[in-house]
CSV table of C-alpha atoms in Angstrom, one decimal:
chain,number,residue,atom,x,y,z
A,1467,UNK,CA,-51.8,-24.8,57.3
A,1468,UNK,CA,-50.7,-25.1,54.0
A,1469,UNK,CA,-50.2,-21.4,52.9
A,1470,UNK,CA,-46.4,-21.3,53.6
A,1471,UNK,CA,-45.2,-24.0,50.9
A,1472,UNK,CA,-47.4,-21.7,48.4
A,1473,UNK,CA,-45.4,-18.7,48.8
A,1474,UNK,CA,-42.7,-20.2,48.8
A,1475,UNK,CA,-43.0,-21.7,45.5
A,1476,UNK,CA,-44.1,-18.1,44.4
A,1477,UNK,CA,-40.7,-17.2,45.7
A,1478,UNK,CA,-39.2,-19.0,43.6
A,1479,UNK,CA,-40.5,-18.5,40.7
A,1480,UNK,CA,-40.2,-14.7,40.8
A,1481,UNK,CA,-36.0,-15.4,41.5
A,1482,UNK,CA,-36.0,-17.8,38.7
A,1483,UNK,CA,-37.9,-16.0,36.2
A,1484,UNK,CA,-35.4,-13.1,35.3
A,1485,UNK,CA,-32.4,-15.8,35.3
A,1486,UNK,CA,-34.1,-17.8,32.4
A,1487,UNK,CA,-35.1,-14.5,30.5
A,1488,UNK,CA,-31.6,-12.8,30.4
A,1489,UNK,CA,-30.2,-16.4,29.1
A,1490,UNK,CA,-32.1,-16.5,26.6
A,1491,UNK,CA,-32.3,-13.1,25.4
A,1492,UNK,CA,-28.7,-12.7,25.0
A,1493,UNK,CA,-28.8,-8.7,24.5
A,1494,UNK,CA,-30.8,-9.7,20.7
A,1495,UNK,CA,-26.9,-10.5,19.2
A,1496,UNK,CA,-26.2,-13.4,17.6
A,1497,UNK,CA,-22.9,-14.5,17.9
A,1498,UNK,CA,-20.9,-14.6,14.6
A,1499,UNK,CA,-19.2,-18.4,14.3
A,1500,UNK,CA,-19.0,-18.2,10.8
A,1501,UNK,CA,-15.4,-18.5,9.5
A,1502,UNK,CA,-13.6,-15.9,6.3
A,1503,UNK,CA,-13.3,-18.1,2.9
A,1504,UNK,CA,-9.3,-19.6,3.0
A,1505,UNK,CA,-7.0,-16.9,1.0
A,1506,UNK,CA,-6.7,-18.0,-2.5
A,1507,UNK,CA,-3.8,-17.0,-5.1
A,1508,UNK,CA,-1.3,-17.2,-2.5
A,1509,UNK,CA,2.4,-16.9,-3.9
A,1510,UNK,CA,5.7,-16.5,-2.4
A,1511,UNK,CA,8.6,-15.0,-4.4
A,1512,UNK,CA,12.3,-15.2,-3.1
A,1513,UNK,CA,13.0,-11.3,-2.9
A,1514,UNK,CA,16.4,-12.0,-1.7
A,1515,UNK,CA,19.1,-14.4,0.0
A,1516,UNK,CA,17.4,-14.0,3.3
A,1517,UNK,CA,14.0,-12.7,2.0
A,1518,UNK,CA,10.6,-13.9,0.5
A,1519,UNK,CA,8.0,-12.0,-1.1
A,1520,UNK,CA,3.9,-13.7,0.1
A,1521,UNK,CA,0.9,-12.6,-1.8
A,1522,UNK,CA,-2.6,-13.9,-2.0
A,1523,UNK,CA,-6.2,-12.5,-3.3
A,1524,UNK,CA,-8.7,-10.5,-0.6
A,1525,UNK,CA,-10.7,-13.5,1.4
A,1526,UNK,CA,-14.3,-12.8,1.8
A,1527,UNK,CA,-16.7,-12.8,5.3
A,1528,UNK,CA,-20.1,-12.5,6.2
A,1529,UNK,CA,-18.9,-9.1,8.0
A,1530,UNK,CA,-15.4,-8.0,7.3
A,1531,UNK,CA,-12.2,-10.0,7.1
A,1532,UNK,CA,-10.2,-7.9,10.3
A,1533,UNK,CA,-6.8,-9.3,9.6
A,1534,UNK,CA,-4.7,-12.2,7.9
A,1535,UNK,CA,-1.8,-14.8,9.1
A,1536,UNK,CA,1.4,-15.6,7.5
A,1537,UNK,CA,2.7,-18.9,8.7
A,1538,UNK,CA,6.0,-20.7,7.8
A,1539,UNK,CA,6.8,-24.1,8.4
A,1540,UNK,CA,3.2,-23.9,10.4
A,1541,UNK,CA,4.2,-21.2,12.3
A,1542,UNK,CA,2.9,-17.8,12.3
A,1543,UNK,CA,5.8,-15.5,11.3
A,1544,UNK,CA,3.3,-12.1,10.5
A,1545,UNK,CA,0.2,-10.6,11.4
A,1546,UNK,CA,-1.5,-7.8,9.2
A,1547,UNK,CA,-4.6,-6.2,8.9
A,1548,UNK,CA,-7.4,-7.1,6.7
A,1549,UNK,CA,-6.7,-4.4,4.2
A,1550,UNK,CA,-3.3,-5.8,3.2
A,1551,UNK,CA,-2.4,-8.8,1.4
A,1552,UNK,CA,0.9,-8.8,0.4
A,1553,UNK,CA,4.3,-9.3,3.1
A,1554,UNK,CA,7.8,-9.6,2.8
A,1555,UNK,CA,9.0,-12.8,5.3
A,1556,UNK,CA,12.6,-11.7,6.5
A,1557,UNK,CA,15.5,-13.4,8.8
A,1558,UNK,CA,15.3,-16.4,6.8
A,1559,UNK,CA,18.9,-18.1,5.7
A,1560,UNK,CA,20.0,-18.3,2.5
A,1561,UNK,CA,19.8,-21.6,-0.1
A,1562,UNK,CA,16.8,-22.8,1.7
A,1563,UNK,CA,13.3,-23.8,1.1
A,1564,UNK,CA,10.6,-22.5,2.5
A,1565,UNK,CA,6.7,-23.1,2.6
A,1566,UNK,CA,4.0,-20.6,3.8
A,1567,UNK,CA,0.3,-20.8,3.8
A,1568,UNK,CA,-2.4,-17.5,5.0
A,1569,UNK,CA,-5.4,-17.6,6.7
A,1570,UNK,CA,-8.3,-15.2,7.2
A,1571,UNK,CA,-9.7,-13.8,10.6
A,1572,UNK,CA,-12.9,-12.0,11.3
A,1573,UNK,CA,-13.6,-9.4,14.5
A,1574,UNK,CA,-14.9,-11.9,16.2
A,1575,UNK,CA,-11.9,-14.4,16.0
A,1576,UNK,CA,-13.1,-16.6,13.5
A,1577,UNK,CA,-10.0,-17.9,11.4
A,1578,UNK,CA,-10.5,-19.5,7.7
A,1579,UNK,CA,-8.5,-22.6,7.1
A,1580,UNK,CA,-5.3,-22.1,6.1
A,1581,UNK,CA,-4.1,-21.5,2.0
A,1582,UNK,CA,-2.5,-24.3,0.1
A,1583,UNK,CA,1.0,-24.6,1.0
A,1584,UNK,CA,3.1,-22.6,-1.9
A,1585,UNK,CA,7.0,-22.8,-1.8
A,1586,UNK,CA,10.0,-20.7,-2.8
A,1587,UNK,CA,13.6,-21.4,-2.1
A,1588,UNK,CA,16.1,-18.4,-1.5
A,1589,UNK,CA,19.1,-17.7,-3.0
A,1590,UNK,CA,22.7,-18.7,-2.0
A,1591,UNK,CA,24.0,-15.6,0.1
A,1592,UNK,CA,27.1,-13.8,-2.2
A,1593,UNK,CA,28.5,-11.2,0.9
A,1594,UNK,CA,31.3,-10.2,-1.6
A,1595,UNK,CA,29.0,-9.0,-4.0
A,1596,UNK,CA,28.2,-4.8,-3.3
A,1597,UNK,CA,27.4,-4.0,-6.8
A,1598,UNK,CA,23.9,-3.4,-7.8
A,1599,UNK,CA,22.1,-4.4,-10.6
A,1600,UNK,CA,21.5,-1.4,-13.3
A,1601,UNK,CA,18.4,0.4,-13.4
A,1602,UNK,CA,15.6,-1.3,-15.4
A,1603,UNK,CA,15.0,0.8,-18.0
A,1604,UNK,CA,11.5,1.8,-20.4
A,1605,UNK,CA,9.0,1.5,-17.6
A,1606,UNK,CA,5.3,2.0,-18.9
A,1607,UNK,CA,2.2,0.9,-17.7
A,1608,UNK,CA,-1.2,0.6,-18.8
A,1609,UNK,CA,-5.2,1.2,-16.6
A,1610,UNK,CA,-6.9,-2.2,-16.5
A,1611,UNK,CA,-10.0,-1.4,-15.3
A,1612,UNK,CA,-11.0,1.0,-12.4
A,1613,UNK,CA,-9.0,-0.7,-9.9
A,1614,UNK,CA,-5.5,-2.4,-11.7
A,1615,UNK,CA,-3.1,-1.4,-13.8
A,1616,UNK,CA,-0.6,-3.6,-15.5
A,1617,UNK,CA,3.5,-2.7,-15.7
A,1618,UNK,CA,6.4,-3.4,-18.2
A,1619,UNK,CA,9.7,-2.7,-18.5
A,1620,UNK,CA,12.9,-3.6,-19.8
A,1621,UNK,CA,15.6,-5.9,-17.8
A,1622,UNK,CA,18.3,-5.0,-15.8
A,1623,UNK,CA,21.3,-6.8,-15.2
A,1624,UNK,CA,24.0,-7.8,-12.7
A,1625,UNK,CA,27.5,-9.3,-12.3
A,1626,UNK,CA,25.8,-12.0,-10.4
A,1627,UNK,CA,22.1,-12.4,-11.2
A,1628,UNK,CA,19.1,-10.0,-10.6
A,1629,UNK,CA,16.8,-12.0,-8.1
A,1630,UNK,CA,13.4,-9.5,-8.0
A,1631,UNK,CA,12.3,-6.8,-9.1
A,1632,UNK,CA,10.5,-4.3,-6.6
A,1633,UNK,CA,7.6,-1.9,-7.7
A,1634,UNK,CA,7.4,1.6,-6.0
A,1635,UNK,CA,4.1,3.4,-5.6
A,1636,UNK,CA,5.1,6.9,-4.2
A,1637,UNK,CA,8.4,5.5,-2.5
A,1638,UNK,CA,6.7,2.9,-0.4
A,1639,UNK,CA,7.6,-0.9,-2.1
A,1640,UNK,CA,4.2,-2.5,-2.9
A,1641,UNK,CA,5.1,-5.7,-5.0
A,1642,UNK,CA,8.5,-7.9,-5.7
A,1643,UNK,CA,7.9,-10.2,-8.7
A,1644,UNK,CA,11.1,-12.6,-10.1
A,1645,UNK,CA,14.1,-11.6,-11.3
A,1646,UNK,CA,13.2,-13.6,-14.3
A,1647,UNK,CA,9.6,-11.1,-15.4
A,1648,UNK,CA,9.3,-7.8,-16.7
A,1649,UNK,CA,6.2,-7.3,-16.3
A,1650,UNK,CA,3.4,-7.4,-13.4
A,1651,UNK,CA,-0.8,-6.5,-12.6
A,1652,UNK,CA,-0.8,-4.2,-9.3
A,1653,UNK,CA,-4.5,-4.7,-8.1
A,1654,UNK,CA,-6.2,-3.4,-4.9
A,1655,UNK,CA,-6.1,0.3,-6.6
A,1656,UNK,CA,-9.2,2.8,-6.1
A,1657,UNK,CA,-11.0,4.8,-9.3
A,1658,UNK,CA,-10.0,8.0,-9.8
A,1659,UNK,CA,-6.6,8.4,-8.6
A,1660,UNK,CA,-3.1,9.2,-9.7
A,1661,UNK,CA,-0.6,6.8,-9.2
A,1662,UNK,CA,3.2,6.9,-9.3
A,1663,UNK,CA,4.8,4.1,-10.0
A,1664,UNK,CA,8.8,3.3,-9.9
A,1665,UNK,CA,10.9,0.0,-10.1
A,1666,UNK,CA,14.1,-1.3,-8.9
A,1667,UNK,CA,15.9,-4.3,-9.6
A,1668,UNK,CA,17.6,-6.3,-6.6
A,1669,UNK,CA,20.4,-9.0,-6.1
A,1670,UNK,CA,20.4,-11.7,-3.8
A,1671,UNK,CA,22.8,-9.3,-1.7
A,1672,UNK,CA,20.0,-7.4,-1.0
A,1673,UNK,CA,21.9,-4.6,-3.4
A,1674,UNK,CA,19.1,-2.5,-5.1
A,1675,UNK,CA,19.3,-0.3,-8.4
A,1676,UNK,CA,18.4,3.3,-9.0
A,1677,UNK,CA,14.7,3.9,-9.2
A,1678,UNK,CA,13.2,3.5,-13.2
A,1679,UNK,CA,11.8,6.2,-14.7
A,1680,UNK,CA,8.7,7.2,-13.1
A,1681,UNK,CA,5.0,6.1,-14.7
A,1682,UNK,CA,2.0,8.3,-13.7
A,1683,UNK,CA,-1.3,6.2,-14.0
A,1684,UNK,CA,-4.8,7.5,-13.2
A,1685,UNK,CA,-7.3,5.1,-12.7
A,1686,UNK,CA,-10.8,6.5,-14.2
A,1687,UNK,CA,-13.5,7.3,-11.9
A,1688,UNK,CA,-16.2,5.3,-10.6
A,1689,UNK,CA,-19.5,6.1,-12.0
A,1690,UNK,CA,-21.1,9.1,-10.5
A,1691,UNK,CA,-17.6,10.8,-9.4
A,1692,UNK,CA,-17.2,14.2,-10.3
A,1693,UNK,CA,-13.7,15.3,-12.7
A,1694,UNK,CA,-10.4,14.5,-11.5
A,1695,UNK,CA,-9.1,17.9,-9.5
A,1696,UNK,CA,-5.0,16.4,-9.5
A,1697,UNK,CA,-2.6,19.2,-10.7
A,1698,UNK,CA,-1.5,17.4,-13.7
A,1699,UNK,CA,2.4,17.5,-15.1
A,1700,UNK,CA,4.5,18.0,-12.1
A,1701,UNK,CA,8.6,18.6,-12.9
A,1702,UNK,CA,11.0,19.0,-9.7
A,1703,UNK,CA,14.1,20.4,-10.5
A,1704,UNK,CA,17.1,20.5,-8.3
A,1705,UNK,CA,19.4,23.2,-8.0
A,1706,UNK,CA,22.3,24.3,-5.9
A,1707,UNK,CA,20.0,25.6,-2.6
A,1708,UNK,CA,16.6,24.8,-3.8
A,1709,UNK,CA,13.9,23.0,-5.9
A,1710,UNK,CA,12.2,24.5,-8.6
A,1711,UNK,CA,8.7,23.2,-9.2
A,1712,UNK,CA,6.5,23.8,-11.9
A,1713,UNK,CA,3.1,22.4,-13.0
A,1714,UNK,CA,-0.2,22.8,-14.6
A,1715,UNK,CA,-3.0,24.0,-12.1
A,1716,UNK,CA,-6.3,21.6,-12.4
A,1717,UNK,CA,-9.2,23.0,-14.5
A,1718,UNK,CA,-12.2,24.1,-12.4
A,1719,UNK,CA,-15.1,26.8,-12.8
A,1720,UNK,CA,-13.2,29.5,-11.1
A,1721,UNK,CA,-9.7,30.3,-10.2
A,1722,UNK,CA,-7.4,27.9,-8.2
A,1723,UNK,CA,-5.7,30.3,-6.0
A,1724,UNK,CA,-3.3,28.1,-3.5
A,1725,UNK,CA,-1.9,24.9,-3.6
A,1726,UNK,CA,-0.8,22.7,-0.2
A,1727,UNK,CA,2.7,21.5,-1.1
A,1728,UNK,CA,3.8,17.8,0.2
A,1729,UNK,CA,7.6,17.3,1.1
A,1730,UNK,CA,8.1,13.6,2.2
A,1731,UNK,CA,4.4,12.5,3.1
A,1732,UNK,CA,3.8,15.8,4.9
A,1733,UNK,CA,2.2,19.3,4.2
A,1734,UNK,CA,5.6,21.7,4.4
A,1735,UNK,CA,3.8,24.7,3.2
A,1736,UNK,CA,0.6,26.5,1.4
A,1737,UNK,CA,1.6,28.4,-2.0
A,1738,UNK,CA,-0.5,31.4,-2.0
A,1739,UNK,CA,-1.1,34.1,-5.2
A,1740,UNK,CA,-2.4,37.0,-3.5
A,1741,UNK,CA,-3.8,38.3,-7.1
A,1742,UNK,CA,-5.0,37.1,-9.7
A,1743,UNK,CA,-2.9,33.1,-10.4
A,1744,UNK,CA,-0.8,32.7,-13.3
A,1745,UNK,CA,-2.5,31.7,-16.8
A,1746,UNK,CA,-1.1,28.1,-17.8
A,1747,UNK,CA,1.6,26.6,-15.8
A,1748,UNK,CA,2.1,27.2,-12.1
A,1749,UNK,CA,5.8,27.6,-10.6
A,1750,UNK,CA,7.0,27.6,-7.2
A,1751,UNK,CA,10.6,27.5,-6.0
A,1752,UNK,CA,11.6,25.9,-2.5
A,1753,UNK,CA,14.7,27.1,-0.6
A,1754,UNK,CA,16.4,23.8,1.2
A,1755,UNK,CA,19.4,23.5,3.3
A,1756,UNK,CA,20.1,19.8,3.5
A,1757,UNK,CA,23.6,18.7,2.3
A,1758,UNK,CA,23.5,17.6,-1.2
A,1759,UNK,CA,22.7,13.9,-2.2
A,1760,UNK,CA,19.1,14.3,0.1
A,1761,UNK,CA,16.3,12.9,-1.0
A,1762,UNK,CA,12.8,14.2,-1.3
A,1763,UNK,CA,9.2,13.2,-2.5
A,1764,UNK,CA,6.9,16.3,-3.7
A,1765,UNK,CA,3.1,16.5,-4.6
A,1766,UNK,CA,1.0,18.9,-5.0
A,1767,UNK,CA,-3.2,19.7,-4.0
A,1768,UNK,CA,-4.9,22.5,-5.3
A,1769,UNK,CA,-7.8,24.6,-3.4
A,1770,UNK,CA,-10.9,24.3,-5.2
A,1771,UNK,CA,-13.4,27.2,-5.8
A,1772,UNK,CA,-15.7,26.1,-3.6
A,1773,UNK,CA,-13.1,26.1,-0.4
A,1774,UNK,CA,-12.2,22.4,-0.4
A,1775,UNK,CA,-9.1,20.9,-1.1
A,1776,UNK,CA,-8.8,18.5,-4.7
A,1777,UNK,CA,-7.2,15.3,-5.5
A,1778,UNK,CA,-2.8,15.1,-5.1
A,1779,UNK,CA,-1.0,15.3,-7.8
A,1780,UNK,CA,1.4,12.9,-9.1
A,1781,UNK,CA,4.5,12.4,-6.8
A,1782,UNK,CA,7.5,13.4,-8.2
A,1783,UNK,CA,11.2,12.4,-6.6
A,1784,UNK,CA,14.8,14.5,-6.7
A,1785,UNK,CA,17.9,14.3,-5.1
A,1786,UNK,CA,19.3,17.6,-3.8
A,1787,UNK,CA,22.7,18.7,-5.4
């Protein structure tokens, strides 16, 4: 008489059994609720009249910091991956103040309180003015370390008043520090690599000088690495129809036979010696047919004797004639 009621206690216990197993077990993951640390160093540098230059120091997380906010006034104006921490803020008006703070974010949506609030005011707007400041001059930089390198130079000037001054690695605008400093620390670098660096002076026009002279810096290599393969001494010459390149091959146990060569970011061709390569310096002439006044970036990679390719050469910039 009283079998019934047992089985169906035994019922369910069996249904309720797997539902109290797969809640708890939770696939073995725990979930990640712990937040990045909040940006520190965070500095913001009128760049322009309608411009302003945000930087801050890497944030730290349990896993990986996945990306970083930007906000103005308290609201977000960029978003950026984790690996960058630098931004220009543009659209903003001119002769006005502006505060920003940065916060960190992790894969799994985690956000660090926000920076300190920092604050930078941008120029009065001068739309008359269509002169740019003159080039800065003496540019020279010194390795600080496997990862840094610090740069000087000497100030330019303009009929109104140099705002920032922009620093170049390989065409692509890393940094903007004050029109009032001559000299900045570029961190975030990796060992064992050739830099390029250029500077340009701007106006609060947004008119920018001619690049500086042009600083090659090679950060040493991390402990371990092997020698540095870069062909070293790169000169680009223009000429009426073409570029003449020459350059010193990098110093391996055998012979370096071919180079890739770069035009713009992008491999344009494979220089090939089909004997035996030329004793000291390499030369190669490229036939262009852009009108004159176009603008190219060049760099070079050597194949090793082994069949891989080496580290880029230093990037080297000329105007067509």
């Amino acid at each position: 008489m009283h079998r019934p009621p047992t089985l169906v206690a035994l019922v369910c216990a069996a249904v309720l059994l797997p539902v109290t197993l797969t809640a708890c077990g939770d696939d073995g993951k725990k979930k990640d609720t712990e937040a990045p640390t909040t940006p520190a160093g965070v500095t913001a540098q009128a760049g322009s009249a309608t411009s302003v230059h945000v930087m801050w120091k890497p944030a730290t997380d349990d896993a990986a910091v996945t990306g970083y906010e930007v906000h103005q006034q308290g609201r977000k104006v960029k978003s950026l991956p984790g690996s960058t921490t630098m931004v220009d803020v543009e659209g903003l008006k001119p002769g006005t103040a502006y505060d920003f703070t940065v916060r960190a974010r992790d894969a799994a949506g985690n956000f660090s309180q926000p920076s300190a609030a920092v604050s930078a005011t941008t120029p009065a707007a001068k739309p008359e003015d269509k002169k740019a400041p003159t080039t800065p001059a003496g540019l020279r930089g010194t390795v600080d370390g496997e990862r840094a390198v610090t740069l000087t130079w000497r100030a330019a000037t303009d009929d109104a008043r140099v705002t920032s001054y922009d620093v170049y690695q390989e065409d692509t605008r890393i940094h903007s520090v004050a029109g009032t400093e001559t000299t900045t620390r570029v961190p975030h670098l990796r060992p064992g690599t050739v830099y390029t660096f250029t500077v340009r002076a701007r106006d609060a026009a947004e008119n920018s000088s001619p690049d500086s002279n042009a600083v090659d810096l090679t950060t040493p290599a991390a402990p371990g690495a092997g020698p540095n393969t870069a062909p070293t001494d790169l000169v680009a010459t223009a000429a009426k129809g073409n570029i003449e390149l020459t350059w010193t091959p990098p110093k391996t146990d055998g012979a370096v036979k071919s180079h890739e060569l770069y035009l713009n970011g992008k491999m344009a061709t494979t220089i090939v010696w089909g004997a035996e390569p030329p004793a000291g310096r390499a030369s190669y002439t490229m036939t262009i047919s852009d009108p004159p006044g176009t603008r190219y970036s060049v760099k070079l990679r050597a194949k090793l004797p082994d069949g891989k390719w080496g580290d880029f050469s230093a990037q080297r910039t000329v105007v067509t004639r």
